[in-house]
Coordinates of C-alpha atoms and ligand atoms in Angstrom, one line a residue:
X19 CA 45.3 28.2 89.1
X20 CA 44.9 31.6 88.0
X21 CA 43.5 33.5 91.1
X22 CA 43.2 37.6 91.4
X23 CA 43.0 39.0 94.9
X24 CA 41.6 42.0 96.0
X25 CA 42.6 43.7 99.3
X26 CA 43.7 46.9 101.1
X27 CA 47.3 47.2 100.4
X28 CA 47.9 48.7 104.1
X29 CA 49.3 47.4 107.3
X30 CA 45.8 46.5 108.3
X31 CA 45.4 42.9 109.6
X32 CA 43.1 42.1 105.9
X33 CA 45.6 43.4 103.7
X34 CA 48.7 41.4 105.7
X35 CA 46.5 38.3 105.3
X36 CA 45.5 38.4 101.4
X37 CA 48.7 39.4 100.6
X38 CA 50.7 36.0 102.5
X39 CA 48.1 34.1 101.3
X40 CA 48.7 35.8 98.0
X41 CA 52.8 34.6 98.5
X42 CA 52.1 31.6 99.8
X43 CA 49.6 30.3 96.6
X44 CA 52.4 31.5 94.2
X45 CA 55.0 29.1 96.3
X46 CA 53.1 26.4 95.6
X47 CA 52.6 26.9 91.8
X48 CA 49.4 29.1 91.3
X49 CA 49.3 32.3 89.7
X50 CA 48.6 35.4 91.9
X51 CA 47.1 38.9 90.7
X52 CA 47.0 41.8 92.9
X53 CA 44.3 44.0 92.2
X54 CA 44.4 47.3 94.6
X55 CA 45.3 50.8 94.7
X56 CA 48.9 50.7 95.7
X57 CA 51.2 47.7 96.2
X58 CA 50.5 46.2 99.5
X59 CA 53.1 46.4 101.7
X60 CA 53.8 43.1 102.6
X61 CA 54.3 42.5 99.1
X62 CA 58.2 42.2 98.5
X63 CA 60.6 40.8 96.1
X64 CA 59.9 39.2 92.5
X65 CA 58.6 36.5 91.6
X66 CA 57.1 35.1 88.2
X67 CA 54.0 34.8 89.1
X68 CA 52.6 37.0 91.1
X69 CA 51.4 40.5 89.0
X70 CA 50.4 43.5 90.5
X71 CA 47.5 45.6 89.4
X72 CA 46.6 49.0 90.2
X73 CA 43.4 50.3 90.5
X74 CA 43.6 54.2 89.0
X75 CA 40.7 56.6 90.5
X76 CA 41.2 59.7 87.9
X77 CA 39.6 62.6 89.7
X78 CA 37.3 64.5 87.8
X79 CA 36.0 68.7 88.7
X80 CA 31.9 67.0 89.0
X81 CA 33.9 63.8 91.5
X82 CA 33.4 65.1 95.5
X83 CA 34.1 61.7 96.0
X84 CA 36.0 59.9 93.3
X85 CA 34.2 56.6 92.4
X86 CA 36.9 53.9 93.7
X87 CA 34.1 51.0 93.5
X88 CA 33.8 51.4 89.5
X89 CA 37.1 52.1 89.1
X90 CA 37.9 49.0 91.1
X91 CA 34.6 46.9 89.3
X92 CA 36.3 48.3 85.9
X93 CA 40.0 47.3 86.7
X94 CA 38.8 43.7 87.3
X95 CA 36.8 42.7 84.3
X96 CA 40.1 44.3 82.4
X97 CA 41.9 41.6 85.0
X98 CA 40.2 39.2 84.2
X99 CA 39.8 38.9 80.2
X100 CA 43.6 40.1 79.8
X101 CA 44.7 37.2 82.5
X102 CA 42.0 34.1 82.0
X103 CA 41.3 34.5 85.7
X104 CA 39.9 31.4 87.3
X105 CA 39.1 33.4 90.4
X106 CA 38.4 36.2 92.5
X107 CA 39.3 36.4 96.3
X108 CA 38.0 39.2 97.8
X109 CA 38.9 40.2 101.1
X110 CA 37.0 42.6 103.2
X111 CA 33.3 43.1 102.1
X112 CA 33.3 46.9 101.4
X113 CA 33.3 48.0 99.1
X114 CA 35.4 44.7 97.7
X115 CA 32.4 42.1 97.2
X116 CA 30.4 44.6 95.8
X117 CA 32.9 45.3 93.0
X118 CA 33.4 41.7 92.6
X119 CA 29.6 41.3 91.8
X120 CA 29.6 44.3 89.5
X121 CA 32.4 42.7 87.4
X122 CA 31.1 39.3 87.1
X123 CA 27.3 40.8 86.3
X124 CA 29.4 42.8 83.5
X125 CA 31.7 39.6 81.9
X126 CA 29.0 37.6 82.1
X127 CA 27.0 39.6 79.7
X128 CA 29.9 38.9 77.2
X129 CA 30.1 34.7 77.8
X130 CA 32.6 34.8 80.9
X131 CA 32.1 33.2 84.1
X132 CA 34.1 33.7 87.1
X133 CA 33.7 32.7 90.6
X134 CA 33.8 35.1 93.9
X135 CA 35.2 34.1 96.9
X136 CA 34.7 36.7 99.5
X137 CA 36.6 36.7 102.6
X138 CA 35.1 38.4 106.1
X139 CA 37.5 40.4 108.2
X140 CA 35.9 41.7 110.8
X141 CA 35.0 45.3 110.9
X142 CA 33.5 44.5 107.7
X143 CA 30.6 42.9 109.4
X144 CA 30.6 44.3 113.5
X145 CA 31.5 48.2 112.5
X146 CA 31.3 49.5 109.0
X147 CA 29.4 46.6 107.6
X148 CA 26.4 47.3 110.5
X149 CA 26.3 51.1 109.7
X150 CA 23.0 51.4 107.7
X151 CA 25.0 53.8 104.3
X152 CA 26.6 50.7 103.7
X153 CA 24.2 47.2 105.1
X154 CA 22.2 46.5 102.2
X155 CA 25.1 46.7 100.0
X156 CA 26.9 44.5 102.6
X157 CA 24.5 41.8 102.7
X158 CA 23.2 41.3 99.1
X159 CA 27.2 41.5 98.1
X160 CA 28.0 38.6 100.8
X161 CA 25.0 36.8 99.4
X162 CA 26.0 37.0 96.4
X163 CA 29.5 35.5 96.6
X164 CA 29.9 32.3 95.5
X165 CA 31.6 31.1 98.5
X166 CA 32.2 33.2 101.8
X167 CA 34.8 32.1 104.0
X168 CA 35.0 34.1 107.8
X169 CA 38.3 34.5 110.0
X170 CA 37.2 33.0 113.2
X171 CA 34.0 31.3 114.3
X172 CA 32.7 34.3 116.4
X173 CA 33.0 36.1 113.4
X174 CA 31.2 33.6 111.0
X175 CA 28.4 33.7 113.8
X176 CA 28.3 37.8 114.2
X177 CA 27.9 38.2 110.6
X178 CA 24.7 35.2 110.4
X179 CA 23.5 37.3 113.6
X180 CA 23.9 40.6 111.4
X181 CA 22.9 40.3 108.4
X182 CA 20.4 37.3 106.2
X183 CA 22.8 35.1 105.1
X184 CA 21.3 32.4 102.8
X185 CA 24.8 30.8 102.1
X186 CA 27.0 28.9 104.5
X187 CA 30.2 30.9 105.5
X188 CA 33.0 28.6 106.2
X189 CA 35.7 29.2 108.4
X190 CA 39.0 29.5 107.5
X191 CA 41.6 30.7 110.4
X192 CA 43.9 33.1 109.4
X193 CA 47.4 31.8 109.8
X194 CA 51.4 32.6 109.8
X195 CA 54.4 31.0 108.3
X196 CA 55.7 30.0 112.2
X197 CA 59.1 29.6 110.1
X198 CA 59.5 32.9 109.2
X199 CA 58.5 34.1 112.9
X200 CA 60.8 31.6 114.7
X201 CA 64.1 34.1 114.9
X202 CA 66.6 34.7 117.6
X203 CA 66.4 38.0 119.3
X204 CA 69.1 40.1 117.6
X205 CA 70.6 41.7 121.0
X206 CA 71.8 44.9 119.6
X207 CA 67.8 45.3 119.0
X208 CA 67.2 44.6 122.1
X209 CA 70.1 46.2 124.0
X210 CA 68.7 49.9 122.4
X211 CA 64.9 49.4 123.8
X212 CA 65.8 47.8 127.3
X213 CA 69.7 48.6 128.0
X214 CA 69.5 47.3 131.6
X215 CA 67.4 43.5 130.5
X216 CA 64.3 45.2 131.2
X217 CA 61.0 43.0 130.1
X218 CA 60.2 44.0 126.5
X219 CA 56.1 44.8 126.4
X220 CA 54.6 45.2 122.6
X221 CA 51.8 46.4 121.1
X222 CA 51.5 46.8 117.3
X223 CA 48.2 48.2 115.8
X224 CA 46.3 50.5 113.5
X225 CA 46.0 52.7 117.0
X226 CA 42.0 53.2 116.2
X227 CA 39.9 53.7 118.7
X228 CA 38.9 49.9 118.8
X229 CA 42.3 49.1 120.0
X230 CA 42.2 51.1 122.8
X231 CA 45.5 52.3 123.0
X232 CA 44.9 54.2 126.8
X233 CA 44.9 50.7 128.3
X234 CA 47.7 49.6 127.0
X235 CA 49.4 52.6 128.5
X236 CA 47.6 51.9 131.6
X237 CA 48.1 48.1 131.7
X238 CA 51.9 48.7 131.1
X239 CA 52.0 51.5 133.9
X240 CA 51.3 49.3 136.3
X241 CA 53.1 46.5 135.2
X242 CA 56.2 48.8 135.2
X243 CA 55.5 49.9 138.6
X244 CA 56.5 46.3 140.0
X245 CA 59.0 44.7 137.4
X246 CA 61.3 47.1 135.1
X247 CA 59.8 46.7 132.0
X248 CA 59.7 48.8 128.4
X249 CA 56.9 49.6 126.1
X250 CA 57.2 49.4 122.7
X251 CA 54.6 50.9 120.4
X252 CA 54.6 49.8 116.4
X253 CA 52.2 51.4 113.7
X254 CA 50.4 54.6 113.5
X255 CA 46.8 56.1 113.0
X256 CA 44.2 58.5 114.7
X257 CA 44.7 57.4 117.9
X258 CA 48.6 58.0 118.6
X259 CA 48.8 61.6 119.8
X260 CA 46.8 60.8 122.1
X261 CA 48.5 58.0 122.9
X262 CA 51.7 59.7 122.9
X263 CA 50.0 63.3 125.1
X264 CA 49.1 60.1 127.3
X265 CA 52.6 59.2 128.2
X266 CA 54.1 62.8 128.4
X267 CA 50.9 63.6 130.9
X268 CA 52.0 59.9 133.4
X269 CA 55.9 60.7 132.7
X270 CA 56.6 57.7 131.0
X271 CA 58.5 59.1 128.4
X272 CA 61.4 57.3 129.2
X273 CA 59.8 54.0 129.1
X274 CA 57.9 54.4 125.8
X275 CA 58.8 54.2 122.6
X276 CA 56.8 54.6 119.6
X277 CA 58.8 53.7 116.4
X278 CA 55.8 53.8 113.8
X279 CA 54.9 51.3 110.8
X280 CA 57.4 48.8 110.5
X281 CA 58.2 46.1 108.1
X282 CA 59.9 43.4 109.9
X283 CA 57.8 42.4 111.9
X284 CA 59.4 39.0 112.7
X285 CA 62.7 41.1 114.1
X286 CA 60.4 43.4 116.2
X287 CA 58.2 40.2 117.5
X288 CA 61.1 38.5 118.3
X289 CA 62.5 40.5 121.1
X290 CA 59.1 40.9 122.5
X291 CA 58.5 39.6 126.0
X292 CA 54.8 40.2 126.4
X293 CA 51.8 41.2 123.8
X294 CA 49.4 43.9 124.8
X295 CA 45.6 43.5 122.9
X296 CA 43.2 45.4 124.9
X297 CA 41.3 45.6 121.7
X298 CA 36.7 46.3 122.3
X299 CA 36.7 44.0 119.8
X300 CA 39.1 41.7 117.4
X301 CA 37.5 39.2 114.8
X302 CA 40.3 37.0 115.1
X303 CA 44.1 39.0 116.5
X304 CA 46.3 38.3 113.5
X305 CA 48.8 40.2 114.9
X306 CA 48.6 38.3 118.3
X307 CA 48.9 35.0 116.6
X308 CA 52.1 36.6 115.1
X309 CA 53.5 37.8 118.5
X310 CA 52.8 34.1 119.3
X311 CA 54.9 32.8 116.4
X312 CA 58.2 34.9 117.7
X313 CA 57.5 33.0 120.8
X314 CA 55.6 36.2 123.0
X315 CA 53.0 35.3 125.5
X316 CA 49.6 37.8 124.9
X317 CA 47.4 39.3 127.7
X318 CA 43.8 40.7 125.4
X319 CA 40.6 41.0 126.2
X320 CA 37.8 38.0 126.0
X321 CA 36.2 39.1 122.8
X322 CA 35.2 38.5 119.7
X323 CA 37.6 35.6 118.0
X324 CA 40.5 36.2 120.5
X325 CA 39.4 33.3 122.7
X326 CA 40.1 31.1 119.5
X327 CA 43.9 31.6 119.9
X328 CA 44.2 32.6 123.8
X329 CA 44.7 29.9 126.0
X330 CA 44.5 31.7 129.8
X331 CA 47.1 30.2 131.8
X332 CA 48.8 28.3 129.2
X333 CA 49.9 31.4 126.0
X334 CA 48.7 34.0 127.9
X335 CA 45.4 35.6 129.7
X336 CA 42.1 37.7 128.6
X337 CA 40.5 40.3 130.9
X338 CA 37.4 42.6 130.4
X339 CA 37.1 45.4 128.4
X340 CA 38.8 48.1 130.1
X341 CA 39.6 46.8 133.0
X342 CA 43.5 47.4 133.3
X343 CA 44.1 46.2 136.4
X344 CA 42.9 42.8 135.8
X345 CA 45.0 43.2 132.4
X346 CA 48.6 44.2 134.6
X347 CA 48.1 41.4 137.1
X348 CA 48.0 39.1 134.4
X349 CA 51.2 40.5 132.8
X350 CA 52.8 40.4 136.3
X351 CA 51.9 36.7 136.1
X352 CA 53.6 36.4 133.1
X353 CA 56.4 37.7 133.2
X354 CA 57.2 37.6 137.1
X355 CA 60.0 35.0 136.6
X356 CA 62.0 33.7 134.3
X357 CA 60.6 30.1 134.3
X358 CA 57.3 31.5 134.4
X359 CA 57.4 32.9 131.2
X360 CA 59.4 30.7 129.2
X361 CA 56.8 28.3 129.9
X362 CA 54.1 30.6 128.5
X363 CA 56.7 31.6 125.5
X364 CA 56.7 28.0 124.7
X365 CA 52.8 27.2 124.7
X366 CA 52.6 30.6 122.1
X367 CA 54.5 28.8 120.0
X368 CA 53.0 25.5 120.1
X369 CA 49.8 27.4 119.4
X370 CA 51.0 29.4 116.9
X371 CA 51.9 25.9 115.0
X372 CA 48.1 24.9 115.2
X373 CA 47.8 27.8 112.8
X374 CA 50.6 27.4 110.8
X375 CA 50.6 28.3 106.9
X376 CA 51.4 24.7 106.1
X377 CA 47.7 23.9 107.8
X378 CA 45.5 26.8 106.6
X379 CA 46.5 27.7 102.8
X380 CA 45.5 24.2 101.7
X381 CA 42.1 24.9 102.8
X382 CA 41.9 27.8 100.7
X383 CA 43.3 25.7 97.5
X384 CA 41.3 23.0 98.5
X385 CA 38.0 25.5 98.2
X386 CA 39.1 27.0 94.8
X387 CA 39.0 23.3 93.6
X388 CA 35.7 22.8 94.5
X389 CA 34.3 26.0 93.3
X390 CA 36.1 25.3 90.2
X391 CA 35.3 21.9 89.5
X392 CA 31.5 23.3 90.1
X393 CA 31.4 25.4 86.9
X394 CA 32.9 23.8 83.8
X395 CA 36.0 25.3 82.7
X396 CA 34.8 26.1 79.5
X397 CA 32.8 28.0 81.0
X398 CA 34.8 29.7 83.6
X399 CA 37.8 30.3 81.0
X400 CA 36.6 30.5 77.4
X401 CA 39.6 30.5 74.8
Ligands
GMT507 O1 41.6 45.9 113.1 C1 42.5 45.9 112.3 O2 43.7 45.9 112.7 C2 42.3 46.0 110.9 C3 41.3 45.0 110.4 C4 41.4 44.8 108.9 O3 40.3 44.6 108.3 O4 42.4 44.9 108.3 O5 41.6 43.7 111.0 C5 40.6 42.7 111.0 O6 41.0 41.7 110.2 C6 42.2 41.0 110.7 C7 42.6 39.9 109.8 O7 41.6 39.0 109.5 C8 41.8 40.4 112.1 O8 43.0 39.7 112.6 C9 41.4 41.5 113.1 O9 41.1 41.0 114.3 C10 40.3 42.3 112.5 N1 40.0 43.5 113.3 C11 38.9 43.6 114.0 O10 38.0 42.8 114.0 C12 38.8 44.9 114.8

């Protein structure tokens, strides 16, 4: 098929999702088109299929706030008529479902029909999606999707408790190519963040507030108290200077690295020995199930769509919000001994597999196909 998907291009859990799914659909044949403002990042290499379109916002003296949503609505009925789209994917409802609707109102006025899948995220629904500026827009987008898929059950629940859904949102678990994740530690790596063997502790993230960055210091500090241990920080945002004030202010400089957005992920994952998600809320954890995939057990917090992929006692363990003591006992369970935790590193990885690419991208093709086979394609792709 010819599919377009829309996405943030960033590091941001979404973006990383559309964009393998993206990868994955053009390995098995389809046609991909990006549609964003800048490549997304996990977007590498060439391949013959897969086009990437950028969205251009010209600024304008009268634009305060340059109109990304038309520009974006605009871009895709271009997409679309130049490309015989079959489909649009959307992921993350704002402002990409709303778009969506505006360029199917607009090609259907000229004889073109084309179907909108929108894909729920997460802070789509329970943060930005709840604010009232953007609800109404929210809901009557979702509604009018043609199919709404939803990363986790707690999500596909939060959003029907949210919002009036008349549609049924399906769920569809985000996934990861357990292949790609399944590497040998490179020791060099490892040698230069614990010279002496020391336990390797991870967190990646968007370091918002949601993630709650303090308690991962906090968790680790007392972890580190009773087995020699290193924390590793990966990505950037608003919450990192305080993170990093945080670690001068305990003196555990020496302990703490922070080595900022980084594109191999699977390298990174791979040395890990332990995955910190202290997150007040997750939708699903994509980059947990990741950690799992390189074979690292994850302590989190019980919320949101995180007990979908945390098994306590078997992959790893969820505490409270906030409460970092319960959160560094568990680590200290983990990784206490050597048999201990290659127990729990072998568990991740069988769960990882329940989520494996292989299992999930099929239900995504298998969805296109129905909502294609529901509109004719003479009517979906006109000469
Ligand atoms: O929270 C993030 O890291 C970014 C955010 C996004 O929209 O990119 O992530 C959301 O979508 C991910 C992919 O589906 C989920 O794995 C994350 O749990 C979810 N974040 C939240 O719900 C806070």
């Amino acid at each position: 098929m010819n599919i377009g998907i829309v996405c943030y291009p960033t590091f941001g859990g979404s973006g990383v999702l559309a964009t393998e799914l993206g990868m994955a659909l053009a390995d098995k044949n389809h046609t991909v088109h990006f549609i964003t403002y800048r490549q997304p990042v996990r977007l590498n290499g060439f391949r013959a299929n897969i086009f990437y379109h950028e969205v251009r916002v010209p600024t304008y003296p009268l634009f305060e706030y340059p109109p990304y949503e038309s520009a974006l609505a605009s871009t895709l009925v271009d997409v679309v008529k130049n490309n015989k789209i079959d489909l649009l994917h959307v992921h993350y409802a704002i402002p990409h479902a709303s778009a969506a609707y505006m360029a199917k109102q607009i090609l259907e006025k000229e004889g073109r029909y084309v179907p909108v899948i929108t894909t729920l995220h997460g802070t789509d629904i329970t943060l930005v999606g709840r604010d009232k500026t953007y609800a109404p827009v929210v809901a009557f987008s979702i509604n009018q999707s043609d199919a709404i898929t939803a990363v986790s059950e707690n999500l596909r629940e939060e959003t029907y408790k949210t919002f009036s859904i008349e549609k049924d949102i399906q769920v569809i678990y985000n996934f990861v190519d357990v292949k790609r994740f399944n590497r040998k530690p490179i020791d060099a790596f490892r040698k230069v963040i614990a010279p002496d063997n020391e336990r390797i502790v991870l967190h990646a993230s968007n370091f918002r507030k949601i993630k709650r960055v303090q308690d991962v210091i906090y968790i680790f500090k007392k972890l580190n108290e009773t087995i020699p241990s290193k924390l590793l920080f990966v990505g950037d945002g608003p919450e990192r200077s305080m993170a990093e004030e945080l670690c001068r202010e305990l003196s555990l400089c020496d302990e703490i690295r922070f080595v900022g957005k980084q594109q191999d992920m699977e390298e990174i994952f791979a040395i890990a020995d332990l995955f910190l998600l202290p997150s007040e809320y997750e939708s699903f954890g994509l980059s947990a199930l990741e950690a799992m995939a390189g074979g690292a057990p994850v302590v989190a917090t019980n919320v949101g769509g995180l007990p979908e992929i945390v098994k306590p006692g078997e992959n790893g363990y969820m505490g409270k919000v906030g409460d970092v003591d319960q959160m560094a006992g568990y680590a200290i369970e983990i990784l206490k001994d050597e048999t201990t935790l290659m127990k729990f590193r072998e568990n991740a990885k069988k769960q990882a597999q329940s989520f494996d690419i292989s299992r999930i991208v099929p239900q995504y093709e298998k969805l296109y196909e129905q909502l294609y086979k529901n509109y004719c394609k003479s009517v979906c792709n006109p000469a």
